[in-house]
Amino acid sequence: MTQQGETTLQARLEERGWPGRPLTDEPLAADLLDTRWLAGTDAYDLLEEDALTLAWLDKHGLNTGAAAADVRTHLRETRTALAAAVADPTDTAALNRVLGHGRIGLSLNAGEPVETPEVADPARHAAWMCARDLLRVMAQTPGRIRKCANPSCPLHFVDTSRKGERRWCSMAVCGNRAKARRHRTRQDRATRADST
């Protein structure tokens, strides 16, 4: 991920009058999941058009020059597969189909092991790299990649908290909304109890 790529992506969003993306420092797999987000009640999706998709690819150094429409198709498929695997780690069929389009080539260079991603179709390269990254994140931080507990929020994150109990993409946004809902529910119950 490059800072210049993030700056370019942010400029593309501003050109369209879109709000900035939340959670931009997540690993590649979570960042693909977070290409959809909400601002208020408005939904945004980076995989809706070529320029935004290309800016996201450039941010991650994943632009192979393949047709953006083809890349977007594979990224959307992979985004769905990643979300399914995060929600239910036994739901692996779609993720395994994505992973089946590439492999890691192993070699030795000057005494150092080298792993090289090998994906035959350049349009599938970015999607495959995202799927592979999910495996890396799951291996390094088991059970720590999660969807926000707010049912209407599409964001995902890697929980890096010490106790591993993070539930919200942002305590300031989704966490506070949940607290406010619980407070209103308690108030409503108290009001109903007082009136009976």
C-alpha atoms as one frame of an Amber mdcrd trajectory, in Angstrom:
protein
   0.000   0.000   0.000   1.364   3.404  -0.907   0.597   6.815   0.570   0.585
   8.281  -2.950  -1.985   5.674  -4.002  -4.188   6.556  -1.024  -3.896  10.257
  -1.888  -4.897   9.557  -5.506  -7.846   7.452  -4.392  -8.982  10.184  -1.999
  -8.737  12.738  -4.838 -10.944  10.517  -7.038 -13.541  10.346  -4.264 -13.469
  14.119  -3.816 -13.947  14.622  -7.584 -17.243  12.748  -7.260 -18.273  14.477
  -4.040 -17.990  11.202  -2.116 -16.970  11.136   1.548 -13.654   9.672   2.573
 -13.406   5.976   3.285 -13.299   4.783   6.865 -10.763   2.157   7.997  -8.184
   2.766   5.275  -5.311   1.152   7.214  -6.665  -2.383   7.201  -4.822  -5.291
   5.526  -5.551  -5.929   1.843  -8.320  -8.504   2.402 -10.212  -6.251   4.831
  -9.620  -3.258   2.572 -11.343  -5.101  -0.280 -14.270  -5.857   2.039 -14.328
  -2.160   2.948 -14.636  -0.959  -0.647 -18.317  -0.594   0.289 -19.250   1.787
   3.080 -22.033   4.027   4.351 -22.021   7.718   5.144 -25.272   8.467   6.897
 -27.806   6.540   4.838 -25.891   6.847   1.553 -24.070   3.761   0.264 -20.795
   3.950  -1.668 -18.885   1.294  -3.612 -15.416   1.727  -5.120 -16.094  -1.184
  -7.451 -18.813   0.712  -9.315 -16.624   2.328 -11.943 -13.273   2.064 -13.688
 -11.499   5.135 -12.282 -12.244   4.241  -8.665 -11.352   0.591  -9.168  -8.074
   1.537 -10.858  -7.228   4.000  -8.080  -7.835   1.262  -5.480  -5.652  -1.169
  -7.468  -2.889   1.440  -7.756  -3.058   2.113  -4.011  -2.184  -1.548  -3.419
   0.227  -1.958  -6.351  -2.135  -4.479  -7.950  -2.814  -2.882 -11.315  -1.741
  -5.415 -13.966  -3.148  -3.419 -16.878  -6.064  -5.828 -17.338  -9.433  -4.369
 -18.346 -10.933  -2.654 -15.299 -14.390  -4.118 -15.944 -12.985  -7.672 -15.851
 -10.934  -6.944 -12.742 -14.007  -5.452 -11.029 -16.037  -8.568 -11.780 -13.425
 -10.760 -10.096 -12.969  -8.345  -7.183 -16.725  -8.308  -6.510 -16.825 -12.109
  -6.600 -13.891 -12.230  -4.201 -15.375  -9.589  -1.893 -18.472 -11.781  -1.554
 -16.333 -14.884  -0.962 -14.246 -13.120   1.704 -17.347 -11.860   3.516 -18.823
 -15.365   3.520 -15.610 -16.908   4.902 -15.352 -14.235   7.613 -18.997 -14.710
   8.619 -18.676 -18.506   8.634 -15.169 -20.013   8.430 -16.706 -23.271   7.157
 -18.187 -21.455   4.126 -15.098 -21.865   1.958 -16.352 -23.014  -1.453 -16.393
 -19.563  -3.089 -13.063 -18.559  -1.536 -11.444 -21.797  -2.667 -12.690 -21.188
  -6.229 -10.933 -17.800  -6.206  -7.761 -19.329  -4.773  -7.857 -22.014  -7.462
  -6.905 -19.391 -10.079  -3.366 -18.964  -8.768  -0.576 -20.409  -6.734   2.634
 -19.458  -4.994   5.825 -20.327  -6.846   8.724 -21.081  -4.530  12.379 -20.486
  -5.310  15.686 -19.792  -3.662  17.589 -16.594  -4.421  21.015 -15.956  -2.869
  20.165 -18.351  -0.051  16.841 -16.671   0.694  13.448 -18.311   0.039  11.290
 -16.352  -2.399   7.541 -16.703  -2.861   6.117 -15.444  -6.153   2.381 -15.225
  -6.825   1.516 -16.908 -10.115  -1.901 -16.060 -11.569  -2.367 -16.885 -15.252
  -5.157 -14.363 -15.907  -4.037 -10.772 -15.158  -7.684  -9.802 -14.557  -7.774
 -12.253 -11.630  -4.454 -11.219 -10.061  -5.816  -8.602  -7.619  -8.725 -10.799
  -6.552  -6.384 -13.729  -5.939  -3.998 -11.575  -3.908  -6.902 -10.417  -1.714
  -8.033 -14.005  -1.140  -4.484 -15.060  -0.298  -4.204 -12.138   2.121  -7.315
 -13.310   3.957  -5.579 -16.647   4.556  -2.522 -14.798   5.893  -4.626 -12.660
   8.241  -6.591 -15.678   9.469  -3.353 -17.579  10.154  -1.639 -14.671  11.939
  -4.650 -13.438  13.911  -7.181 -16.301  14.131 -10.729 -15.108  14.745  -9.715
 -11.455  14.649 -11.073 -10.381  11.254 -14.674  -9.381  11.811 -17.657  -7.588
  10.393 -18.887  -4.596  12.382 -21.570  -5.656  14.890 -23.906  -2.981  13.513
 -26.107  -5.075  11.180 -26.474  -2.243   8.671 -22.742  -1.466   8.519 -20.828
  -3.324   5.779 -17.349  -2.609   7.196 -14.830  -5.234   8.343 -11.724  -4.840
  10.472  -8.903  -6.798  12.016  -9.272  -6.606  15.783  -5.874  -5.633  17.131
  -7.142  -4.876  20.632  -5.326  -6.613  23.465  -8.360  -8.613  24.633  -9.771
  -9.223  21.158 -13.214  -7.949  22.080 -13.666  -5.154  19.546 -17.173  -5.221
  18.056 -17.540  -2.017  16.081 -15.819  -0.536  13.053 -15.798   2.677  15.057
 -16.931   3.238  18.617 -17.616   6.871  17.703 -20.061   5.897  14.947 -21.533
   2.393  15.115 -20.728   1.827  18.802 -22.435   5.034  19.872 -25.458   4.264
  17.694 -25.824   0.900  19.419 -25.513   2.544  22.849 -28.154   5.105  21.880
 -30.516   2.342  20.670 -30.070   0.411  23.931 -30.704   3.582  25.922 -33.895
   4.346  23.954 -35.086   0.759  24.431 -34.535   0.973  28.213 -36.306   4.340
  28.313 -39.243   2.964  26.311 -39.536  -0.044  28.635 -39.400   2.194  31.683
 -42.072   4.484  30.216 -44.336   1.503  29.403 -43.779   0.048  32.898 -44.655
   3.388  34.508 -47.846   3.694  32.475 -49.168   0.257  33.495
